[in-house]
mmCIF file of C-alpha atoms and ligand atoms in Angstrom:
data_model
loop_
_atom_site.group_PDB
_atom_site.id
_atom_site.type_symbol
_atom_site.label_atom_id
_atom_site.label_comp_id
_atom_site.label_asym_id
_atom_site.label_seq_id
_atom_site.Cartn_x
_atom_site.Cartn_y
_atom_site.Cartn_z
ATOM 1 C CA UNK A 1 -10.275 -2.074 -14.919
ATOM 2 C CA UNK A 2 -10.358 -1.589 -11.172
ATOM 3 C CA UNK A 3 -7.725 -2.297 -8.525
ATOM 4 C CA UNK A 4 -8.133 -1.582 -4.815
ATOM 5 C CA UNK A 5 -5.714 0.459 -2.722
ATOM 6 C CA UNK A 6 -3.982 -1.511 0.017
ATOM 7 C CA UNK A 7 -2.597 -0.794 3.460
ATOM 8 C CA UNK A 8 0.353 -2.840 4.699
ATOM 9 C CA UNK A 9 -0.052 -4.500 8.095
ATOM 10 C CA UNK A 10 3.557 -5.749 7.882
ATOM 11 C CA UNK A 11 5.496 -3.234 5.830
ATOM 12 C CA UNK A 12 7.678 -3.374 2.747
ATOM 13 C CA UNK A 13 10.668 -1.205 3.639
ATOM 14 C CA UNK A 14 13.921 -1.801 1.766
ATOM 15 C CA UNK A 15 14.799 -3.169 -1.672
ATOM 16 C CA UNK A 16 17.305 -5.655 -2.944
ATOM 17 C CA UNK A 17 16.839 -4.350 -6.505
ATOM 18 C CA UNK A 18 15.706 -0.792 -7.163
ATOM 19 C CA UNK A 19 15.090 -1.277 -10.888
ATOM 20 C CA UNK A 20 12.682 -4.176 -10.455
ATOM 21 C CA UNK A 21 11.325 -3.092 -7.053
ATOM 22 C CA UNK A 22 12.445 -6.347 -5.466
ATOM 23 C CA UNK A 23 12.029 -6.197 -1.698
ATOM 24 C CA UNK A 24 14.382 -7.430 0.991
ATOM 25 C CA UNK A 25 11.474 -8.867 2.951
ATOM 26 C CA UNK A 26 8.007 -10.186 2.373
ATOM 27 C CA UNK A 27 5.053 -8.013 3.445
ATOM 28 C CA UNK A 28 1.354 -8.388 4.177
ATOM 29 C CA UNK A 29 -1.523 -6.023 3.450
ATOM 30 C CA UNK A 30 -5.248 -5.651 3.393
ATOM 31 C CA UNK A 31 -6.926 -4.227 0.303
ATOM 32 C CA UNK A 32 -9.492 -1.466 0.678
ATOM 33 C CA UNK A 33 -12.504 -2.944 -1.110
ATOM 34 C CA UNK A 34 -14.122 -0.291 -3.290
ATOM 35 C CA UNK A 35 -11.451 2.350 -2.628
ATOM 36 C CA UNK A 36 -8.911 2.285 -5.409
ATOM 37 C CA UNK A 37 -8.341 3.177 -9.054
ATOM 38 C CA UNK A 38 -10.461 2.723 -12.196
ATOM 39 C CA UNK A 39 -8.430 2.764 -15.399
ATOM 40 C CA UNK A 40 -9.215 2.493 -19.101
ATOM 41 C CA UNK A 41 -6.504 2.236 -21.704
ATOM 42 C CA UNK A 42 -6.599 2.411 -25.493
ATOM 43 C CA UNK A 43 -4.165 3.087 -28.304
ATOM 44 C CA UNK A 44 -3.894 6.663 -29.535
ATOM 45 C CA UNK A 45 -2.022 7.323 -32.791
ATOM 46 C CA UNK A 46 -1.536 11.002 -31.906
ATOM 47 C CA UNK A 47 0.636 10.455 -28.824
ATOM 48 C CA UNK A 48 0.241 9.693 -25.138
ATOM 49 C CA UNK A 49 -2.732 11.302 -23.407
ATOM 50 C CA UNK A 50 -2.995 10.954 -19.654
ATOM 51 C CA UNK A 51 -6.260 11.906 -17.963
ATOM 52 C CA UNK A 52 -6.436 11.852 -14.180
ATOM 53 C CA UNK A 53 -9.797 12.328 -12.453
ATOM 54 C CA UNK A 54 -11.218 13.852 -15.692
ATOM 55 C CA UNK A 55 -8.349 16.351 -16.134
ATOM 56 C CA UNK A 56 -5.887 15.913 -19.038
ATOM 57 C CA UNK A 57 -2.405 16.263 -17.539
ATOM 58 C CA UNK A 58 0.596 18.119 -18.931
ATOM 59 C CA UNK A 59 3.187 15.590 -20.136
ATOM 60 C CA UNK A 60 5.713 16.882 -17.610
ATOM 61 C CA UNK A 61 3.493 16.486 -14.544
ATOM 62 C CA UNK A 62 4.710 13.946 -11.989
ATOM 63 C CA UNK A 63 1.823 11.558 -12.532
ATOM 64 C CA UNK A 64 2.068 11.691 -16.357
ATOM 65 C CA UNK A 65 5.818 11.117 -16.231
ATOM 66 C CA UNK A 66 5.566 8.080 -13.984
ATOM 67 C CA UNK A 67 2.686 6.628 -16.049
ATOM 68 C CA UNK A 68 4.461 7.115 -19.398
ATOM 69 C CA UNK A 69 7.711 5.730 -17.996
ATOM 70 C CA UNK A 70 5.807 2.623 -16.938
ATOM 71 C CA UNK A 71 4.032 2.386 -20.317
ATOM 72 C CA UNK A 72 7.463 2.610 -22.023
ATOM 73 C CA UNK A 73 8.124 -0.907 -20.707
ATOM 74 C CA UNK A 74 5.271 -2.254 -22.795
ATOM 75 C CA UNK A 75 5.234 -0.317 -26.099
ATOM 76 C CA UNK A 76 5.445 -2.849 -28.933
ATOM 77 C CA UNK A 77 7.098 -0.120 -31.049
ATOM 78 C CA UNK A 78 8.405 3.344 -30.079
ATOM 79 C CA UNK A 79 5.500 4.759 -32.130
ATOM 80 C CA UNK A 80 2.853 3.046 -30.020
ATOM 81 C CA UNK A 81 1.024 5.620 -27.899
ATOM 82 C CA UNK A 82 -1.695 5.304 -25.313
ATOM 83 C CA UNK A 83 -4.726 7.129 -24.045
ATOM 84 C CA UNK A 84 -4.872 6.462 -20.318
ATOM 85 C CA UNK A 85 -7.908 7.555 -18.356
ATOM 86 C CA UNK A 86 -7.660 6.951 -14.650
ATOM 87 C CA UNK A 87 -9.922 7.850 -11.742
ATOM 88 C CA UNK A 88 -9.216 7.368 -8.062
ATOM 89 C CA UNK A 89 -11.958 6.520 -5.599
ATOM 90 C CA UNK A 90 -9.412 6.796 -2.800
ATOM 91 C CA UNK A 91 -10.222 10.155 -1.227
ATOM 92 C CA UNK A 92 -7.161 12.234 -2.070
ATOM 93 C CA UNK A 93 -7.142 13.799 1.375
ATOM 94 C CA UNK A 94 -7.159 10.452 3.175
ATOM 95 C CA UNK A 95 -3.438 9.863 3.020
ATOM 96 C CA UNK A 96 -3.767 6.505 1.299
ATOM 97 C CA UNK A 97 -1.337 6.082 -1.571
ATOM 98 C CA UNK A 98 -3.084 5.762 -4.932
ATOM 99 C CA UNK A 99 0.124 4.625 -6.665
ATOM 100 C CA UNK A 100 -0.390 0.992 -5.588
ATOM 101 C CA UNK A 101 -3.940 0.793 -6.981
ATOM 102 C CA UNK A 102 -2.908 2.961 -9.959
ATOM 103 C CA UNK A 103 -0.133 0.691 -11.200
ATOM 104 C CA UNK A 104 -2.160 -2.442 -10.446
ATOM 105 C CA UNK A 105 -5.129 -1.110 -12.455
ATOM 106 C CA UNK A 106 -2.748 -0.127 -15.263
ATOM 107 C CA UNK A 107 -1.232 -3.621 -15.393
ATOM 108 C CA UNK A 108 -4.773 -5.077 -15.610
ATOM 109 C CA UNK A 109 -5.656 -2.581 -18.353
ATOM 110 C CA UNK A 110 -2.537 -3.466 -20.384
ATOM 111 C CA UNK A 111 -3.393 -7.134 -20.087
ATOM 112 C CA UNK A 112 -6.874 -6.375 -21.386
ATOM 113 C CA UNK A 113 -5.751 -4.103 -24.228
ATOM 114 C CA UNK A 114 -3.069 -6.468 -25.563
ATOM 115 C CA UNK A 115 -5.109 -9.607 -24.776
ATOM 116 C CA UNK A 116 -2.172 -11.191 -22.966
ATOM 117 C CA UNK A 117 -4.522 -13.302 -20.894
ATOM 118 C CA UNK A 118 -2.139 -13.287 -17.948
ATOM 119 C CA UNK A 119 -3.107 -14.666 -14.556
ATOM 120 C CA UNK A 120 -3.115 -12.527 -11.412
ATOM 121 C CA UNK A 121 0.267 -13.834 -10.265
ATOM 122 C CA UNK A 122 1.963 -12.546 -13.430
ATOM 123 C CA UNK A 123 -0.014 -9.317 -13.281
ATOM 124 C CA UNK A 124 1.228 -8.776 -9.761
ATOM 125 C CA UNK A 125 4.799 -9.051 -11.091
ATOM 126 C CA UNK A 126 4.031 -6.488 -13.800
ATOM 127 C CA UNK A 127 2.353 -4.129 -11.306
ATOM 128 C CA UNK A 128 5.423 -4.387 -9.048
ATOM 129 C CA UNK A 129 7.559 -2.847 -11.793
ATOM 130 C CA UNK A 130 5.553 0.373 -11.371
ATOM 131 C CA UNK A 131 5.618 0.451 -7.573
ATOM 132 C CA UNK A 132 6.459 -2.357 -5.175
ATOM 133 C CA UNK A 133 3.294 -2.162 -3.105
ATOM 134 C CA UNK A 134 1.206 -2.263 -6.331
ATOM 135 C CA UNK A 135 1.850 -5.995 -6.632
ATOM 136 C CA UNK A 136 -0.450 -6.527 -3.618
ATOM 137 C CA UNK A 137 -3.245 -4.465 -5.199
ATOM 138 C CA UNK A 138 -4.103 -7.031 -7.887
ATOM 139 C CA UNK A 139 -5.991 -8.970 -5.189
ATOM 140 C CA UNK A 140 -8.751 -8.241 -2.687
ATOM 141 C CA UNK A 141 -8.561 -8.971 1.008
ATOM 142 C CA UNK A 142 -5.460 -10.029 2.896
ATOM 143 C CA UNK A 143 -2.487 -10.353 0.563
ATOM 144 C CA UNK A 144 1.062 -11.514 1.151
ATOM 145 C CA UNK A 145 3.878 -10.341 -1.104
ATOM 146 C CA UNK A 146 6.542 -13.022 -1.161
ATOM 147 C CA UNK A 147 9.965 -11.382 -1.342
ATOM 148 C CA UNK A 148 11.354 -14.169 -3.548
ATOM 149 C CA UNK A 149 15.048 -14.708 -4.124
ATOM 150 C CA UNK A 150 15.520 -14.880 -7.905
ATOM 151 C CA UNK A 151 17.530 -12.055 -9.471
ATOM 152 C CA UNK A 152 14.947 -11.562 -12.230
ATOM 153 C CA UNK A 153 12.121 -11.220 -9.687
ATOM 154 C CA UNK A 154 9.931 -13.900 -11.211
ATOM 155 C CA UNK A 155 9.259 -15.341 -7.743
ATOM 156 C CA UNK A 156 8.578 -11.949 -6.143
ATOM 157 C CA UNK A 157 4.813 -11.755 -6.366
ATOM 158 C CA UNK A 158 1.670 -11.422 -4.303
ATOM 159 C CA UNK A 159 -0.615 -14.191 -3.082
ATOM 160 C CA UNK A 160 -4.061 -13.677 -1.535
ATOM 161 C CA UNK A 161 -5.085 -15.333 1.716
ATOM 162 C CA UNK A 162 -8.379 -17.183 1.644
ATOM 163 C CA UNK A 163 -9.431 -15.886 5.068
ATOM 164 C CA UNK A 164 -11.674 -12.838 5.277
ATOM 165 C CA UNK A 165 -12.582 -10.591 8.196
ATOM 166 C CA UNK A 166 -15.966 -9.021 7.393
ATOM 167 C CA UNK A 167 -16.199 -6.898 10.534
ATOM 168 C CA UNK A 168 -12.703 -5.425 10.188
ATOM 169 C CA UNK A 169 -12.800 -1.634 9.791
ATOM 170 C CA UNK A 170 -10.155 0.865 8.799
ATOM 171 C CA UNK A 171 -10.372 4.461 9.934
ATOM 172 C CA UNK A 172 -8.438 7.016 7.927
ATOM 173 C CA UNK A 173 -7.334 9.997 9.979
ATOM 174 C CA UNK A 174 -6.198 12.795 7.816
ATOM 175 C CA UNK A 175 -3.451 14.781 9.496
ATOM 176 C CA UNK A 176 -1.910 16.654 6.576
ATOM 177 C CA UNK A 177 -1.826 16.891 2.776
ATOM 178 C CA UNK A 178 1.386 18.913 2.751
ATOM 179 C CA UNK A 179 3.854 17.174 0.429
ATOM 180 C CA UNK A 180 6.306 15.012 2.336
ATOM 181 C CA UNK A 181 9.942 16.041 2.764
ATOM 182 C CA UNK A 182 11.026 12.694 1.353
ATOM 183 C CA UNK A 183 9.263 10.063 -0.780
ATOM 184 C CA UNK A 184 9.138 6.416 0.274
ATOM 185 C CA UNK A 185 11.519 5.402 -2.507
ATOM 186 C CA UNK A 186 14.481 7.473 -1.293
ATOM 187 C CA UNK A 187 13.494 7.057 2.357
ATOM 188 C CA UNK A 188 13.753 3.286 1.978
ATOM 189 C CA UNK A 189 17.175 3.572 0.396
ATOM 190 C CA UNK A 190 18.430 5.972 3.037
ATOM 191 C CA UNK A 191 17.162 3.717 5.827
ATOM 192 C CA UNK A 192 18.735 0.642 4.355
ATOM 193 C CA UNK A 193 22.061 2.302 3.730
ATOM 194 C CA UNK A 194 22.476 4.236 6.969
ATOM 195 C CA UNK A 195 20.198 2.991 9.746
ATOM 196 C CA UNK A 196 22.002 0.942 12.387
ATOM 197 C CA UNK A 197 18.623 -0.616 13.210
ATOM 198 C CA UNK A 198 17.978 -1.905 9.694
ATOM 199 C CA UNK A 199 19.630 -5.256 10.369
ATOM 200 C CA UNK A 200 16.868 -6.072 12.863
ATOM 201 C CA UNK A 201 14.122 -5.390 10.309
ATOM 202 C CA UNK A 202 14.059 -8.612 8.211
ATOM 203 C CA UNK A 203 13.660 -10.767 11.331
ATOM 204 C CA UNK A 204 10.993 -8.465 12.760
ATOM 205 C CA UNK A 205 8.888 -8.495 9.564
ATOM 206 C CA UNK A 206 9.171 -12.265 9.160
ATOM 207 C CA UNK A 207 7.975 -12.812 12.745
ATOM 208 C CA UNK A 208 5.184 -10.270 12.385
ATOM 209 C CA UNK A 209 3.898 -11.810 9.150
ATOM 210 C CA UNK A 210 3.607 -15.198 10.881
ATOM 211 C CA UNK A 211 1.879 -13.625 13.885
ATOM 212 C CA UNK A 212 -0.602 -11.590 11.815
ATOM 213 C CA UNK A 213 -1.474 -14.553 9.589
ATOM 214 C CA UNK A 214 -2.059 -16.655 12.668
ATOM 215 C CA UNK A 215 -4.175 -13.910 14.272
ATOM 216 C CA UNK A 216 -6.261 -13.666 11.074
ATOM 217 C CA UNK A 217 -6.787 -17.430 11.038
ATOM 218 C CA UNK A 218 -7.806 -17.493 14.718
ATOM 219 C CA UNK A 219 -9.829 -14.248 14.559
ATOM 220 C CA UNK A 220 -7.631 -12.890 17.366
ATOM 221 C CA UNK A 221 -8.159 -9.149 16.925
ATOM 222 C CA UNK A 222 -6.053 -8.095 19.887
ATOM 223 C CA UNK A 223 -2.978 -9.859 18.496
ATOM 224 C CA UNK A 224 -3.760 -8.691 14.960
ATOM 225 C CA UNK A 225 -3.869 -5.040 16.027
ATOM 226 C CA UNK A 226 -0.911 -5.252 18.377
ATOM 227 C CA UNK A 227 1.384 -6.794 15.765
ATOM 228 C CA UNK A 228 0.314 -4.416 12.973
ATOM 229 C CA UNK A 229 0.853 -1.387 15.225
ATOM 230 C CA UNK A 230 4.194 -2.661 16.441
ATOM 231 C CA UNK A 231 5.347 -3.375 12.893
ATOM 232 C CA UNK A 232 4.513 0.155 11.765
ATOM 233 C CA UNK A 233 6.264 1.676 14.786
ATOM 234 C CA UNK A 234 9.349 -0.456 14.108
ATOM 235 C CA UNK A 235 9.447 0.773 10.494
ATOM 236 C CA UNK A 236 9.260 4.373 11.672
ATOM 237 C CA UNK A 237 11.901 3.718 14.340
ATOM 238 C CA UNK A 238 14.444 2.309 11.885
ATOM 239 C CA UNK A 239 13.766 5.252 9.555
ATOM 240 C CA UNK A 240 14.344 7.664 12.430
ATOM 241 C CA UNK A 241 17.688 5.985 13.103
ATOM 242 C CA UNK A 242 18.806 6.678 9.513
ATOM 243 C CA UNK A 243 21.138 9.558 8.691
ATOM 244 C CA UNK A 244 19.944 12.144 7.872
ATOM 245 C CA UNK A 245 17.095 11.090 10.167
ATOM 246 C CA UNK A 246 13.697 10.438 8.602
ATOM 247 C CA UNK A 247 10.651 11.431 10.606
ATOM 248 C CA UNK A 248 7.297 11.215 8.822
ATOM 249 C CA UNK A 249 5.245 12.293 11.824
ATOM 250 C CA UNK A 250 3.812 15.704 12.550
ATOM 251 C CA UNK A 251 2.884 16.814 16.068
ATOM 252 C CA UNK A 252 -0.757 15.933 15.213
ATOM 253 C CA UNK A 253 0.284 12.364 14.302
ATOM 254 C CA UNK A 254 1.740 11.932 17.776
ATOM 255 C CA UNK A 255 -1.362 13.477 19.328
ATOM 256 C CA UNK A 256 -3.538 10.937 17.477
ATOM 257 C CA UNK A 257 -1.304 8.064 18.620
ATOM 258 C CA UNK A 258 -1.601 9.215 22.218
ATOM 259 C CA UNK A 259 -5.369 9.437 21.844
ATOM 260 C CA UNK A 260 -5.438 5.875 20.496
ATOM 261 C CA UNK A 261 -3.385 4.625 23.435
ATOM 262 C CA UNK A 262 -5.634 6.484 25.895
ATOM 263 C CA UNK A 263 -8.753 5.032 24.264
ATOM 264 C CA UNK A 264 -7.244 1.575 24.430
ATOM 265 C CA UNK A 265 -6.427 2.032 28.107
ATOM 266 C CA UNK A 266 -10.115 2.901 28.480
ATOM 267 C CA UNK A 267 -11.158 -0.398 26.911
ATOM 268 C CA UNK A 268 -11.690 0.519 23.237
ATOM 269 C CA UNK A 269 -9.969 -2.012 21.005
ATOM 270 C CA UNK A 270 -8.442 0.329 18.450
ATOM 271 C CA UNK A 271 -4.952 0.038 16.955
ATOM 272 C CA UNK A 272 -3.168 1.921 14.217
ATOM 273 C CA UNK A 273 -0.740 1.691 11.359
ATOM 274 C CA UNK A 274 1.110 4.437 9.486
ATOM 275 C CA UNK A 275 2.956 4.559 6.181
ATOM 276 C CA UNK A 276 5.542 6.932 4.776
ATOM 277 C CA UNK A 277 3.620 10.036 5.815
ATOM 278 C CA UNK A 278 1.962 11.730 8.800
ATOM 279 C CA UNK A 279 -1.532 10.251 8.423
ATOM 280 C CA UNK A 280 -2.806 7.589 10.805
ATOM 281 C CA UNK A 281 -4.907 4.556 9.888
ATOM 282 C CA UNK A 282 -7.042 3.025 12.631
ATOM 283 C CA UNK A 283 -7.777 -0.686 12.853
ATOM 284 C CA UNK A 284 -10.919 -1.686 14.749
ATOM 285 C CA UNK A 285 -14.038 -3.833 14.541
ATOM 286 C CA UNK A 286 -17.516 -2.905 13.257
ATOM 287 C CA UNK A 287 -19.064 -3.172 16.744
ATOM 288 C CA UNK A 288 -16.861 -0.273 17.926
ATOM 289 C CA UNK A 289 -17.721 2.074 15.042
ATOM 290 C CA UNK A 290 -19.813 4.512 17.102
ATOM 291 C CA UNK A 291 -17.161 4.779 19.820
ATOM 292 C CA UNK A 292 -14.401 5.299 17.255
ATOM 293 C CA UNK A 293 -16.428 8.016 15.512
ATOM 294 C CA UNK A 294 -16.993 9.750 18.829
ATOM 295 C CA UNK A 295 -13.330 9.563 19.859
ATOM 296 C CA UNK A 296 -11.923 10.531 16.444
ATOM 297 C CA UNK A 297 -14.264 13.121 14.866
ATOM 298 C CA UNK A 298 -13.884 13.284 11.095
ATOM 299 C CA UNK A 299 -12.453 9.776 10.793
ATOM 300 C CA UNK A 300 -13.163 8.256 7.387
ATOM 301 C CA UNK A 301 -14.243 4.656 7.825
ATOM 302 C CA UNK A 302 -13.899 1.925 5.252
ATOM 303 C CA UNK A 303 -14.737 -1.793 5.224
ATOM 304 C CA UNK A 304 -12.065 -3.891 3.482
ATOM 305 C CA UNK A 305 -14.491 -6.796 2.926
ATOM 306 C CA UNK A 306 -17.643 -4.974 1.783
ATOM 307 C CA UNK A 307 -19.251 -7.682 -0.341
ATOM 308 C CA UNK A 308 -18.828 -10.318 2.252
ATOM 309 C CA UNK A 309 -20.135 -8.314 5.202
ATOM 310 C CA UNK A 310 -23.257 -9.837 6.750
ATOM 311 C CA UNK A 311 -26.466 -7.906 6.003
ATOM 312 C CA UNK A 312 -27.295 -5.140 8.479
HETATM 313 C C1 DP6 B 1 5.437 2.464 3.731
HETATM 314 O O1 DP6 B 1 5.496 0.691 -2.908
HETATM 315 O O2 DP6 B 1 5.413 3.200 -2.677
HETATM 316 O O3 DP6 B 1 3.699 2.076 2.162
HETATM 317 O O4 DP6 B 1 8.375 0.359 -4.648
HETATM 318 O O5 DP6 B 1 9.538 2.526 -4.371
HETATM 319 O O6 DP6 B 1 7.249 2.471 -5.376
HETATM 320 P P1 DP6 B 1 8.213 1.834 -4.419
HETATM 321 O O7 DP6 B 1 7.625 2.032 -2.951
HETATM 322 P P2 DP6 B 1 6.136 1.928 -2.427
HETATM 323 O O8 DP6 B 1 6.420 1.803 -0.846
HETATM 324 C C2 DP6 B 1 5.426 1.533 0.083
HETATM 325 C C3 DP6 B 1 5.960 1.701 1.437
HETATM 326 C C4 DP6 B 1 4.957 1.592 2.570
HETATM 327 C C5 DP6 B 1 4.859 0.166 3.084
HETATM 328 C C6 DP6 B 1 4.044 -0.807 2.262
HETATM 329 O O9 DP6 B 1 3.119 -0.429 1.546
HETATM 330 O O10 DP6 B 1 4.339 -2.011 2.413
#
């Protein structure tokens, strides 16, 4: 089973329920086509076996613990064990989280193994229990995660948009692989609980989602890029206003941002987004690929709509 990674254009930042990963706001992402996670799952009478990128993992490793904790939710009996083999096609150095595609692929694999025959909407709810952003990874293309309002989360699920953008390109700029000081889970909590700016966030995301959807429908790339960049900067700003302050950027992240702004001032239509880490993701169109490659050596380019791209 395969699920693509996704990058949020309007971010999920803050939960109303930490157990069920229920968000305070809706969010909107674009999936990364062929970049994601392949997972196969079978029953194993001997105990849980977790294999990541062809390496069997010790049970106490972070990945194995989070996978087995998720599988605990679905064991028909305490003696049911799994053999989980998972492989990421997201380049590990690219700074794109593989947890979203990982939990989405695992939800699809569970559905297949137990023959639940669930639809994508329900699978997005199951994926969300592993990691919030995973609920968006059960679909390709542009995906909105509706925050929902029910306490049990049954209305908090993802929905794909029908619109595509074949010439949209994402450029992954790898700044650092050093582990972060703080994971997104605790950073979200800390922001929500202590940042004086947090109260402005729900209104900002709601407006940005409307603007980005409209820009997608009209093919207005300038507005699309501007709103996505502004949304990411707002998320980082409210995190910075938390206490203790949360700053995901490294000096190189800021240098890349300045280079993007300089390129834009020079007429290149390139924008960026950033998640809970120092790496920068460029947003641009296929026609500007050569200029982007020249301005950002080493950038890793991906097409979110590969199958639908026109030939040539
Ligand atoms: C900045 O989905 O990783 O990437 O629900 O706690 O697992 P948990 O958080 P996670 O957070 C993603 C945060 C983000 C924004 C986004 O993807 O919308």
